[in-house]
């Protein structure tokens, strides 16, 4: 399969980026430090653990994941166009669609490794400090974080296929970073009330819904999006039967759409343009 | 079925016409040299064949497959050294070849290919540290993966020293002996004359010649020069030679003693020689020179003899 070959090559290439490992290294230290501060008391229940881990990791999830995700993806295609490596790639029997898919898969693998490396030392510290051994909860956090990372990779690769220069990609990446966080605030300032379903597209809601969905595999979590609940306290929320599009697992459908649409839009333009 | 077939191919960039109504057929098994000065549209034509660029009008097909609709399928059967490429800085030479081999589901040995292009000792170094010539050799090795039926090489000798250029020509000949059609472009005629069966010359997006090298010589006016040595070639004698039928131009190599007379194909050398004697000058020796290939190229690629 063509895209698999590209994904493999792309992974080999991009995982060797020194800048990437610099970013990961800096975040390993920061997340570890925050985890150390957060666990500086005893953790003796799983519920307490979840709030500690949430507090410790929030910074990493807020900054590390989008920054890394956009960094590794936003130039993934346009850089090949500017340097000319794309001429080697597309001289081989690959279509441009293979390239977009291969890039997304390859960079997703890099993203997953970055998240695991970035958070693992802090996770180990928490396990050592905690009296309970919340392996499953840690795993759920990591998995939801990886999924959030894929969102940025998908948007970044799609954007990279769309633009014509690395400069456009850089500017676009910075704008996207802020826009993805600030769009609810913008609607707020404009005093526009969004339907609850659209609130689900907000990154925090998306993250906590995915987390809830993963938790629900092992624990009793109400099957509803956090936007339907009062805050993020799953335990206290009442289990009303939410409609399908408001159930927590539906976050994965939203994630899929948020990844697929930018990739598709980028691909369509990339495919119809001259290199 | 032709290896390459272009029908009425045109490419317009805004107001600029890069390729204009190009018709070309390259039969299987041929070595075709695609010549033209920089900016004549050679790379645009190749980029259309590779589907890097969409044509404004016309059709391009390779091995019977449409370049736009069946690009992936046809690239399975060709090897390409594209223009304006760059290697992956962080991947080694060997990884580049492994990528090409896997992409084509081929079974080549990367080491063997690297030996063939002469960079086996750099196989495990990152290609970012390669010189331009080494990168060119690596890309050629990638083009040879999977025993392609057609090799498309865009300016394959750029960045290479004369020795490297000669090695590339040898590889082209070897591949051709094994039945591979070779299509390669160059802006230097000397690079193609040694290997090509046929030459096409592109100028301002139009094909101005499509012939063998011998055929090109025959078609160019001033294809031959008569060099005469002797005494008494005064200005008035030179002027009268210039006025003779069949004489295109006269160049005084050594004033009064040696002249180089460009003749068109209709001219008779003996008639010119006896006419010179009739002017009172004495011819002690004469020889003929074929126009150099560079002259030929210049004749096809410039307007009114101006430098390209």
Coordinates of C-alpha atoms in Angstrom, one line a residue:
Chain A
X1 CA 0.0 0.0 0.0
X2 CA 1.3 3.3 -1.2
X3 CA 0.3 5.5 1.8
X4 CA 1.9 3.1 4.2
X5 CA 5.2 3.3 2.5
X6 CA 5.0 7.1 2.6
X7 CA 3.9 7.0 6.3
X8 CA 6.9 4.9 7.2
X9 CA 9.4 7.1 5.3
X10 CA 7.8 10.2 6.7
X11 CA 8.0 8.8 10.3
X12 CA 11.7 7.9 9.8
X13 CA 12.4 11.3 8.5
X14 CA 10.4 13.5 10.9
X15 CA 11.1 11.6 14.1
X16 CA 14.8 12.6 13.6
X17 CA 14.0 16.3 13.8
X18 CA 16.2 17.9 16.5
X19 CA 13.7 20.7 17.0
X20 CA 11.0 18.2 17.8
X21 CA 13.1 16.5 20.4
X22 CA 14.0 19.9 21.9
X23 CA 10.3 20.7 22.3
X24 CA 9.6 17.3 23.8
X25 CA 12.5 17.6 26.2
X26 CA 11.3 21.0 27.4
X27 CA 7.8 19.7 28.0
X28 CA 9.0 16.5 29.7
X29 CA 10.7 18.8 32.3
X30 CA 7.7 21.1 32.7
X31 CA 5.1 18.4 32.9
X32 CA 7.3 16.5 35.4
X33 CA 7.7 19.6 37.5
X34 CA 4.0 20.3 37.6
X35 CA 3.2 16.7 38.4
X36 CA 5.8 16.9 41.2
X37 CA 4.1 20.0 42.6
X38 CA 0.6 18.5 42.2
X39 CA 1.4 15.2 44.0
X40 CA 3.2 16.9 46.8
X41 CA 0.4 15.7 49.1
X42 CA -0.9 12.2 49.4
X43 CA -3.2 10.7 46.9
X44 CA -5.3 8.2 48.5
X45 CA -8.4 7.8 46.3
X46 CA -9.0 7.4 42.6
X47 CA -11.3 10.5 42.6
X48 CA -8.6 12.6 44.2
X49 CA -6.2 11.1 41.8
X50 CA -8.2 12.2 38.8
X51 CA -8.2 15.8 39.9
X52 CA -4.5 15.7 40.7
X53 CA -3.7 14.3 37.4
X54 CA -6.0 16.7 35.7
X55 CA -4.3 19.7 37.4
X56 CA -0.8 18.3 36.6
X57 CA -1.5 17.6 33.0
X58 CA -3.7 20.4 32.1
X59 CA -0.8 22.7 31.2
X60 CA 0.7 20.0 29.1
X61 CA -2.5 19.2 27.3
X62 CA -3.2 22.9 26.8
X63 CA 0.2 23.9 25.4
X64 CA 2.3 20.9 24.6
X65 CA -0.2 19.0 22.5
X66 CA -1.4 21.8 20.2
X67 CA 2.1 23.2 19.8
X68 CA 3.7 19.8 19.0
X69 CA 0.8 18.7 16.9
X70 CA 0.9 21.8 14.8
X71 CA 4.7 22.0 14.7
X72 CA 5.0 18.5 13.3
X73 CA 2.2 18.9 10.7
X74 CA 1.9 22.4 9.5
X75 CA 4.8 22.2 7.1
X76 CA 4.6 18.5 6.4
X77 CA 3.5 19.0 2.8
X78 CA 4.3 22.6 1.9
X79 CA 7.9 22.1 3.0
X80 CA 8.3 19.2 0.6
X81 CA 7.0 21.5 -2.1
X82 CA 9.4 24.3 -1.3
X83 CA 12.5 22.2 -1.0
X84 CA 11.6 19.9 -3.9
X85 CA 11.6 16.6 -2.1
X86 CA 8.1 16.2 -3.3
X87 CA 9.4 15.8 -6.8
X88 CA 11.2 12.6 -5.7
X89 CA 8.1 11.4 -3.8
X90 CA 5.6 12.0 -6.6
X91 CA 8.0 10.6 -9.3
X92 CA 7.4 7.3 -7.6
X93 CA 4.0 5.5 -8.0
X94 CA 2.2 7.5 -5.4
X95 CA -0.8 9.7 -5.8
X96 CA -1.3 13.0 -4.0
X97 CA -4.0 11.4 -2.0
X98 CA -1.5 8.7 -0.9
X99 CA 0.8 11.5 0.1
X100 CA -1.8 13.3 2.3
X101 CA -2.9 10.1 4.0
X102 CA 0.6 8.9 4.4
X103 CA 1.7 12.2 5.9
X104 CA -1.2 12.2 8.3
X105 CA -0.5 8.6 9.5
X106 CA 3.2 9.2 9.7
X107 CA 2.9 12.4 11.7
X108 CA 0.2 10.9 13.9
X109 CA 2.7 8.2 14.9
X110 CA 5.3 10.9 15.7
X111 CA 2.6 12.7 17.7
X112 CA 1.7 9.6 19.7
X113 CA 5.3 9.0 20.6
X114 CA 5.7 12.7 21.5
X115 CA 2.8 12.5 23.9
X116 CA 3.9 9.2 25.5
X117 CA 7.5 10.5 25.9
X118 CA 6.3 13.9 27.1
X119 CA 4.0 12.5 29.8
X120 CA 5.5 9.2 30.7
X121 CA 8.1 10.5 33.3
X122 CA 5.3 12.5 35.0
X123 CA 3.0 9.4 34.9
X124 CA 5.7 7.3 36.6
X125 CA 6.2 9.9 39.2
X126 CA 2.5 9.9 40.0
X127 CA 2.4 6.2 40.2
X128 CA 5.3 6.2 42.7
X129 CA 3.7 9.0 44.8
X130 CA 0.2 7.6 44.8
X131 CA -1.0 5.0 47.3
X132 CA -3.5 3.8 44.8
X133 CA -2.3 2.4 41.4
X134 CA -4.5 4.1 38.9
X135 CA -2.9 2.5 35.8
X136 CA -6.2 2.6 33.9
X137 CA -6.9 6.2 34.6
X138 CA -3.4 7.2 33.5
X139 CA -3.8 5.1 30.4
X140 CA -7.1 6.9 29.7
X141 CA -5.5 10.3 30.1
X142 CA -2.7 9.4 27.8
X143 CA -5.0 7.9 25.2
X144 CA -7.4 10.9 25.2
X145 CA -4.3 13.2 25.0
X146 CA -3.1 11.2 22.0
X147 CA -6.5 11.6 20.3
X148 CA -6.4 15.3 20.9
X149 CA -3.0 15.4 19.4
X150 CA -4.3 13.7 16.2
X151 CA -6.8 16.5 15.9
X152 CA -4.0 19.1 15.6
X153 CA -2.0 16.8 13.2
X154 CA -5.1 16.4 11.0
X155 CA -5.8 20.1 10.9
X156 CA -2.1 20.9 10.4
X157 CA -1.6 18.4 7.5
X158 CA -4.8 19.6 5.8
X159 CA -3.6 23.2 6.2
X160 CA -0.2 22.3 4.9
X161 CA -1.8 20.8 1.7
X162 CA -3.8 24.0 1.3
X163 CA -1.2 26.7 1.5
X164 CA 1.5 27.7 -1.1
X165 CA 4.5 28.6 1.1
X166 CA 6.1 27.8 4.4
X167 CA 5.5 31.4 5.5
X168 CA 1.8 31.0 4.9
X169 CA 2.0 27.7 6.9
X170 CA 3.8 29.3 9.8
X171 CA 1.4 32.3 10.0
X172 CA -1.6 30.0 9.6
X173 CA -0.3 27.6 12.3
X174 CA -0.1 30.5 14.8
X175 CA -3.5 31.7 13.9
X176 CA -5.0 28.2 14.1
X177 CA -3.5 27.7 17.5
X178 CA -5.2 30.8 18.9
X179 CA -8.4 30.3 16.9
X180 CA -8.9 26.7 18.1
X181 CA -8.8 27.9 21.7
X182 CA -10.4 31.3 21.4
X183 CA -13.4 30.7 19.1
X184 CA -15.9 30.1 22.0
X185 CA -14.6 33.3 23.6
X186 CA -15.1 35.2 20.4
X187 CA -18.7 34.0 20.2
X188 CA -19.0 35.0 23.8
X189 CA -17.8 38.5 23.2
X190 CA -20.1 38.8 20.2
X191 CA -22.9 37.7 22.5
X192 CA -23.9 34.8 20.3
X193 CA -25.4 31.9 22.0
X194 CA -24.3 28.6 20.4
X195 CA -26.4 25.5 20.6
X196 CA -25.1 23.0 23.1
X197 CA -24.0 20.6 20.4
X198 CA -21.6 23.2 18.9
X199 CA -20.1 23.6 22.4
X200 CA -19.0 20.0 22.0
X201 CA -16.5 21.1 19.3
X202 CA -14.6 23.1 21.9
X203 CA -11.2 21.5 22.7
X204 CA -11.8 21.1 26.4
X205 CA -15.3 19.5 25.9
X206 CA -13.8 17.3 23.2
X207 CA -11.0 16.2 25.4
X208 CA -13.1 15.5 28.5
X209 CA -15.8 13.7 26.5
X210 CA -13.2 11.4 25.0
X211 CA -11.8 10.9 28.5
X212 CA -15.3 10.1 29.8
X213 CA -15.9 7.7 27.0
X214 CA -12.7 5.8 27.8
X215 CA -13.4 5.9 31.5
X216 CA -16.8 4.5 30.8
X217 CA -15.2 1.2 29.7
X218 CA -14.3 0.4 33.2
X219 CA -16.3 2.8 35.4
X220 CA -19.8 4.1 35.8
X221 CA -19.8 7.4 34.0
X222 CA -23.0 9.1 32.9
X223 CA -23.3 8.8 29.1
X224 CA -23.5 12.5 28.3
X225 CA -21.2 15.2 27.1
X226 CA -19.6 17.5 29.6
X227 CA -21.5 20.4 28.1
X228 CA -24.7 18.8 29.4
X229 CA -23.2 18.3 32.8
X230 CA -22.5 20.8 35.4
X231 CA -18.8 21.2 35.1
X232 CA -16.5 18.2 34.7
X233 CA -17.4 16.3 37.8
X234 CA -18.6 13.0 36.3
X235 CA -19.3 11.4 39.6
X236 CA -22.0 13.9 40.8
X237 CA -23.8 14.2 37.5
X238 CA -27.0 12.4 37.1
X239 CA -27.3 9.8 34.4
X240 CA -30.0 11.2 32.3
X241 CA -30.4 9.6 28.9
X242 CA -28.9 12.1 26.5
X243 CA -29.7 11.9 22.7
X244 CA -27.0 10.2 20.7
X245 CA -25.3 13.4 19.5
X246 CA -25.0 14.5 23.1
X247 CA -23.5 11.3 24.5
X248 CA -19.9 11.3 25.4
X249 CA -18.6 8.8 22.9
X250 CA -20.0 11.0 20.1
X251 CA -16.8 13.1 20.7
X252 CA -15.0 10.5 18.6
X253 CA -17.3 11.2 15.7
X254 CA -16.7 14.9 16.1
X255 CA -13.0 14.3 16.3
X256 CA -13.2 12.2 13.1
X257 CA -15.0 15.1 11.3
X258 CA -12.6 17.7 12.6
X259 CA -9.7 15.6 11.2
X260 CA -11.3 14.5 7.9
X261 CA -12.7 17.8 6.8
X262 CA -9.4 19.8 6.9
X263 CA -7.6 16.9 5.3
X264 CA -10.2 16.6 2.5
X265 CA -10.3 20.4 1.8
X266 CA -6.5 20.5 1.8
X267 CA -6.3 17.5 -0.5
X268 CA -8.8 18.8 -3.0
X269 CA -6.8 22.0 -3.5
X270 CA -3.4 20.2 -3.4
X271 CA -4.6 17.7 -6.0
X272 CA -5.9 20.3 -8.5
X273 CA -2.9 22.6 -8.3
X274 CA 0.5 22.6 -10.0
X275 CA 3.4 21.8 -7.7
Chain B
X1 CA 2.4 2.1 -28.8
X2 CA 4.8 4.9 -28.3
X3 CA 6.8 5.3 -25.1
X4 CA 5.8 9.0 -24.9
X5 CA 3.1 10.6 -27.0
X6 CA 2.3 14.3 -26.8
X7 CA -0.6 15.8 -28.8
X8 CA -1.2 19.5 -29.0
X9 CA 0.2 20.0 -25.5
X10 CA 0.1 23.5 -24.2
X11 CA 0.7 25.1 -20.8
X12 CA -0.1 28.7 -20.1
X13 CA 1.0 30.5 -16.9
X14 CA -1.1 33.6 -16.9
X15 CA 0.2 35.5 -19.9
X16 CA 3.3 33.4 -20.2
X17 CA 3.2 30.5 -22.6
X18 CA 5.5 27.8 -21.4
X19 CA 4.7 25.1 -23.9
X20 CA 2.8 25.7 -27.1
X21 CA 0.9 23.1 -29.1
X22 CA 3.6 20.5 -28.7
X23 CA 3.4 17.2 -30.7
X24 CA 6.0 14.6 -30.1
X25 CA 6.3 10.8 -30.4
X26 CA 9.1 8.8 -28.8
X27 CA 9.1 5.2 -30.0
X28 CA 10.0 2.4 -27.6
X29 CA 13.7 1.6 -27.4
X30 CA 14.9 5.1 -28.4
X31 CA 17.3 7.4 -26.7
X32 CA 15.8 10.8 -27.2
X33 CA 17.5 14.1 -26.3
X34 CA 15.2 16.9 -25.4
X35 CA 17.2 20.1 -26.0
X36 CA 16.6 23.8 -25.5
X37 CA 18.0 26.8 -23.7
X38 CA 16.9 27.3 -20.1
X39 CA 13.3 28.5 -20.0
X40 CA 12.4 26.9 -23.3
X41 CA 9.7 24.7 -21.7
X42 CA 11.6 21.4 -21.3
X43 CA 10.9 21.0 -17.6
X44 CA 7.3 22.1 -18.0
X45 CA 6.8 19.4 -20.6
X46 CA 8.4 16.8 -18.3
X47 CA 6.4 18.0 -15.3
X48 CA 3.2 17.6 -17.3
X49 CA 4.2 14.0 -18.2
X50 CA 4.8 13.4 -14.4
X51 CA 1.5 15.1 -13.5
X52 CA 3.2 17.7 -11.4
X53 CA 1.7 20.3 -13.6
X54 CA -1.7 20.2 -15.4
X55 CA -1.7 21.1 -19.1
X56 CA -3.8 23.9 -20.3
X57 CA -4.7 22.0 -23.5
X58 CA -3.7 18.8 -25.3
X59 CA -2.8 15.3 -24.1
X60 CA 0.2 13.5 -22.8
X61 CA 0.5 9.8 -22.6
X62 CA 3.3 7.4 -21.5
X63 CA 3.3 3.7 -22.5
X64 CA -0.2 4.1 -23.6
X65 CA -1.4 5.5 -20.3
X66 CA -2.8 9.0 -19.9
X67 CA -0.5 11.1 -17.7
X68 CA -3.3 12.9 -15.9
X69 CA -5.7 10.0 -15.4
X70 CA -3.3 7.1 -14.9
X71 CA -0.4 8.8 -13.3
X72 CA 0.2 6.4 -10.5
X73 CA 0.0 3.3 -12.7
X74 CA 2.4 4.7 -15.3
X75 CA 4.9 5.9 -12.7
X76 CA 5.1 2.3 -11.6
X77 CA 6.8 1.6 -15.0
X78 CA 9.1 4.6 -15.4
X79 CA 12.2 5.9 -13.6
X80 CA 12.5 9.6 -13.1
X81 CA 15.2 12.1 -12.3
X82 CA 13.2 15.2 -11.9
X83 CA 14.3 18.9 -12.0
X84 CA 14.3 21.1 -9.0
X85 CA 14.3 18.1 -6.6
X86 CA 15.9 17.9 -3.2
X87 CA 16.8 14.8 -1.2
X88 CA 15.5 14.1 2.3
X89 CA 18.2 15.6 4.5
X90 CA 17.6 13.3 7.5
X91 CA 17.4 10.0 5.5
X92 CA 20.5 8.1 4.4
X93 CA 21.2 7.1 0.8
X94 CA 20.2 3.6 1.6
X95 CA 16.9 4.7 3.1
X96 CA 16.1 6.7 0.0
X97 CA 16.6 3.6 -2.1
X98 CA 14.6 1.5 0.3
X99 CA 11.8 4.0 0.0
X100 CA 11.9 3.8 -3.8
X101 CA 12.1 0.0 -3.8
X102 CA 9.2 -0.3 -1.4
X103 CA 7.2 2.3 -3.4
X104 CA 7.6 0.2 -6.5
X105 CA 7.3 -3.2 -4.9
X106 CA 10.6 -3.9 -6.5
X107 CA 13.3 -6.3 -5.4
X108 CA 16.5 -4.4 -6.1
X109 CA 19.4 -4.5 -3.7
X110 CA 20.1 -0.9 -2.5
X111 CA 23.8 -1.6 -2.2
X112 CA 24.1 -2.8 -5.7
X113 CA 22.3 0.3 -7.1
X114 CA 24.5 2.6 -5.0
X115 CA 27.6 0.8 -6.3
X116 CA 26.3 1.3 -9.9
X117 CA 26.1 5.1 -9.5
X118 CA 29.3 5.2 -7.6
X119 CA 28.2 6.3 -4.1
X120 CA 28.2 3.0 -2.3
X121 CA 30.6 4.3 0.3
X122 CA 28.1 7.0 1.4
X123 CA 25.2 4.6 1.7
X124 CA 24.7 5.1 5.4
X125 CA 25.4 8.8 5.6
X126 CA 22.5 11.2 5.8
X127 CA 21.8 12.6 2.3
X128 CA 21.7 16.1 3.8
X129 CA 25.5 16.0 3.8
X130 CA 25.8 14.9 0.1
X131 CA 27.2 17.2 -2.5
X132 CA 25.0 18.2 -5.5
X133 CA 26.7 15.6 -7.6
X134 CA 26.2 12.8 -5.0
X135 CA 22.5 13.8 -4.6
X136 CA 22.2 13.6 -8.4
X137 CA 23.7 10.1 -8.4
X138 CA 21.4 9.0 -5.6
X139 CA 18.4 10.2 -7.5
X140 CA 19.6 8.4 -10.6
X141 CA 19.9 5.2 -8.5
X142 CA 16.3 5.8 -7.4
X143 CA 15.2 6.2 -11.0
X144 CA 16.8 2.8 -11.9
X145 CA 14.7 1.0 -9.2
X146 CA 12.3 -1.6 -10.6
X147 CA 13.9 -1.9 -14.1
X148 CA 11.8 0.8 -15.6
X149 CA 10.6 0.6 -19.3
X150 CA 11.2 4.3 -19.6
X151 CA 13.7 6.6 -18.0
X152 CA 12.9 10.3 -17.9
X153 CA 15.9 12.3 -16.9
X154 CA 15.7 16.1 -16.5
X155 CA 19.1 17.6 -16.9
X156 CA 20.8 14.5 -15.5
X157 CA 24.3 15.9 -15.8
X158 CA 23.9 19.1 -13.8
X159 CA 26.2 19.3 -10.8
X160 CA 28.4 16.5 -12.2
X161 CA 32.1 16.8 -13.3
X162 CA 32.9 15.6 -16.8
X163 CA 33.7 12.2 -15.4
X164 CA 30.4 11.9 -13.6
X165 CA 28.6 13.0 -16.8
X166 CA 30.4 10.3 -18.7
X167 CA 29.3 7.7 -16.1
X168 CA 25.7 8.8 -16.5
X169 CA 25.9 8.5 -20.2
X170 CA 27.3 4.9 -19.8
X171 CA 24.4 4.0 -17.5
X172 CA 22.0 5.5 -20.1
X173 CA 23.5 3.3 -22.8
X174 CA 23.5 0.2 -20.6
X175 CA 19.8 0.7 -19.7
X176 CA 19.0 1.3 -23.3
X177 CA 20.7 -1.9 -24.4
X178 CA 18.4 -3.7 -22.0
X179 CA 15.4 -2.3 -23.8
X180 CA 14.7 0.9 -21.8
X181 CA 13.6 3.9 -23.7
X182 CA 15.4 7.0 -22.5
X183 CA 14.1 10.6 -22.6
X184 CA 16.4 13.2 -21.3
X185 CA 16.7 16.9 -21.4
X186 CA 19.7 19.1 -21.5
X187 CA 20.6 22.7 -22.4
X188 CA 24.0 21.5 -23.5
X189 CA 24.1 19.8 -26.9
X190 CA 27.5 18.1 -26.2
X191 CA 25.8 16.1 -23.5
X192 CA 23.3 14.5 -25.8
X193 CA 25.1 14.1 -29.1
X194 CA 27.2 11.2 -27.8
X195 CA 24.2 9.0 -26.8
X196 CA 21.1 10.2 -28.6
X197 CA 19.3 8.5 -31.5
X198 CA 17.2 11.5 -32.0
X199 CA 17.0 15.0 -30.8
X200 CA 14.2 17.4 -30.3
X201 CA 14.9 21.1 -29.9
X202 CA 12.5 23.3 -28.0
X203 CA 12.4 27.0 -28.3
X204 CA 10.0 29.3 -26.5
X205 CA 7.7 26.4 -25.9
X206 CA 7.6 25.2 -29.5
X207 CA 9.4 22.2 -31.0
X208 CA 11.6 23.7 -33.7
X209 CA 13.4 20.5 -34.7
X210 CA 12.9 16.8 -34.3
X211 CA 15.5 14.8 -36.1
X212 CA 18.7 12.8 -35.8
X213 CA 21.9 14.8 -35.3
X214 CA 22.9 14.1 -38.9
X215 CA 19.5 15.2 -40.0
X216 CA 19.8 18.4 -38.1
X217 CA 23.2 19.2 -39.7
X218 CA 21.6 18.7 -43.2
X219 CA 18.8 21.0 -42.5
X220 CA 20.7 23.9 -41.1
X221 CA 21.8 26.5 -43.6
X222 CA 25.5 27.1 -43.2
X223 CA 25.9 23.6 -42.2
X224 CA 29.4 23.5 -43.8
X225 CA 32.3 25.9 -44.0
X226 CA 35.0 26.1 -46.6
X227 CA 38.4 27.1 -45.2
X228 CA 40.8 28.5 -47.8
X229 CA 44.4 29.5 -47.4
X230 CA 46.5 31.4 -49.9
X231 CA 47.6 34.9 -50.8
X232 CA 45.9 38.0 -52.2
X233 CA 42.7 37.9 -50.2
X234 CA 42.2 41.6 -50.3
X235 CA 39.1 43.4 -49.1
X236 CA 37.7 43.6 -52.6
X237 CA 38.3 39.9 -53.1
X238 CA 36.5 39.2 -49.8
X239 CA 33.7 41.5 -50.8
X240 CA 33.2 39.6 -54.1
X241 CA 33.3 36.2 -52.4
X242 CA 30.5 37.5 -50.1
X243 CA 28.5 38.3 -53.1
X244 CA 28.8 34.8 -54.6
X245 CA 25.9 32.5 -54.9
X246 CA 25.6 30.0 -52.0
X247 CA 28.0 32.0 -49.7
X248 CA 26.3 32.9 -46.4
X249 CA 29.2 34.7 -44.7
X250 CA 32.9 35.1 -44.8
X251 CA 35.1 35.2 -41.8
X252 CA 38.7 36.5 -42.1
X253 CA 40.6 34.1 -39.8
X254 CA 44.0 35.6 -40.8
X255 CA 43.5 38.7 -42.9
X256 CA 44.7 38.3 -46.4
X257 CA 45.8 34.7 -45.8
X258 CA 43.0 32.5 -44.4
X259 CA 39.2 32.7 -44.9
X260 CA 36.4 30.7 -43.5
X261 CA 33.4 30.7 -45.9
X262 CA 30.0 29.5 -44.7
X263 CA 28.1 27.8 -47.4
X264 CA 24.5 26.9 -47.7
X265 CA 23.6 23.4 -48.8
X266 CA 22.9 24.6 -52.4
X267 CA 26.5 25.8 -52.8
X268 CA 29.1 24.1 -54.9
X269 CA 32.6 24.1 -53.3
X270 CA 34.4 23.8 -56.7
X271 CA 32.4 26.7 -58.2
X272 CA 33.3 28.9 -55.2
X273 CA 37.0 27.9 -55.3
X274 CA 37.3 28.6 -59.1
X275 CA 35.5 31.9 -58.6
X276 CA 38.0 32.8 -56.0
X277 CA 40.9 32.0 -58.4
X278 CA 39.1 34.2 -61.0
X279 CA 39.4 37.2 -58.7
X280 CA 43.2 37.0 -58.9
X281 CA 43.8 35.5 -55.5
X282 CA 45.9 32.3 -55.1
X283 CA 44.5 29.4 -53.1
X284 CA 47.3 27.2 -51.8
X285 CA 45.2 24.9 -49.6
X286 CA 41.6 24.4 -48.6
X287 CA 39.5 22.2 -46.3
X288 CA 35.9 21.8 -45.3
X289 CA 34.6 22.0 -41.7
X290 CA 31.3 20.9 -40.5
X291 CA 29.5 23.4 -38.4
X292 CA 30.0 22.7 -34.7
X293 CA 27.0 21.3 -32.9
X294 CA 27.0 24.4 -30.7
X295 CA 26.5 26.4 -33.9
X296 CA 23.7 24.1 -34.9
X297 CA 22.1 24.5 -31.6
X298 CA 22.5 28.3 -31.7
X299 CA 20.9 28.3 -35.2
X300 CA 17.8 26.5 -33.9
X301 CA 17.5 28.3 -30.6
X302 CA 18.1 31.9 -31.5
X303 CA 16.3 34.4 -33.7
X304 CA 18.3 35.8 -36.6
X305 CA 21.5 34.4 -35.3
X306 CA 21.4 36.4 -32.0
X307 CA 22.9 34.7 -29.0
X308 CA 20.4 32.7 -27.0

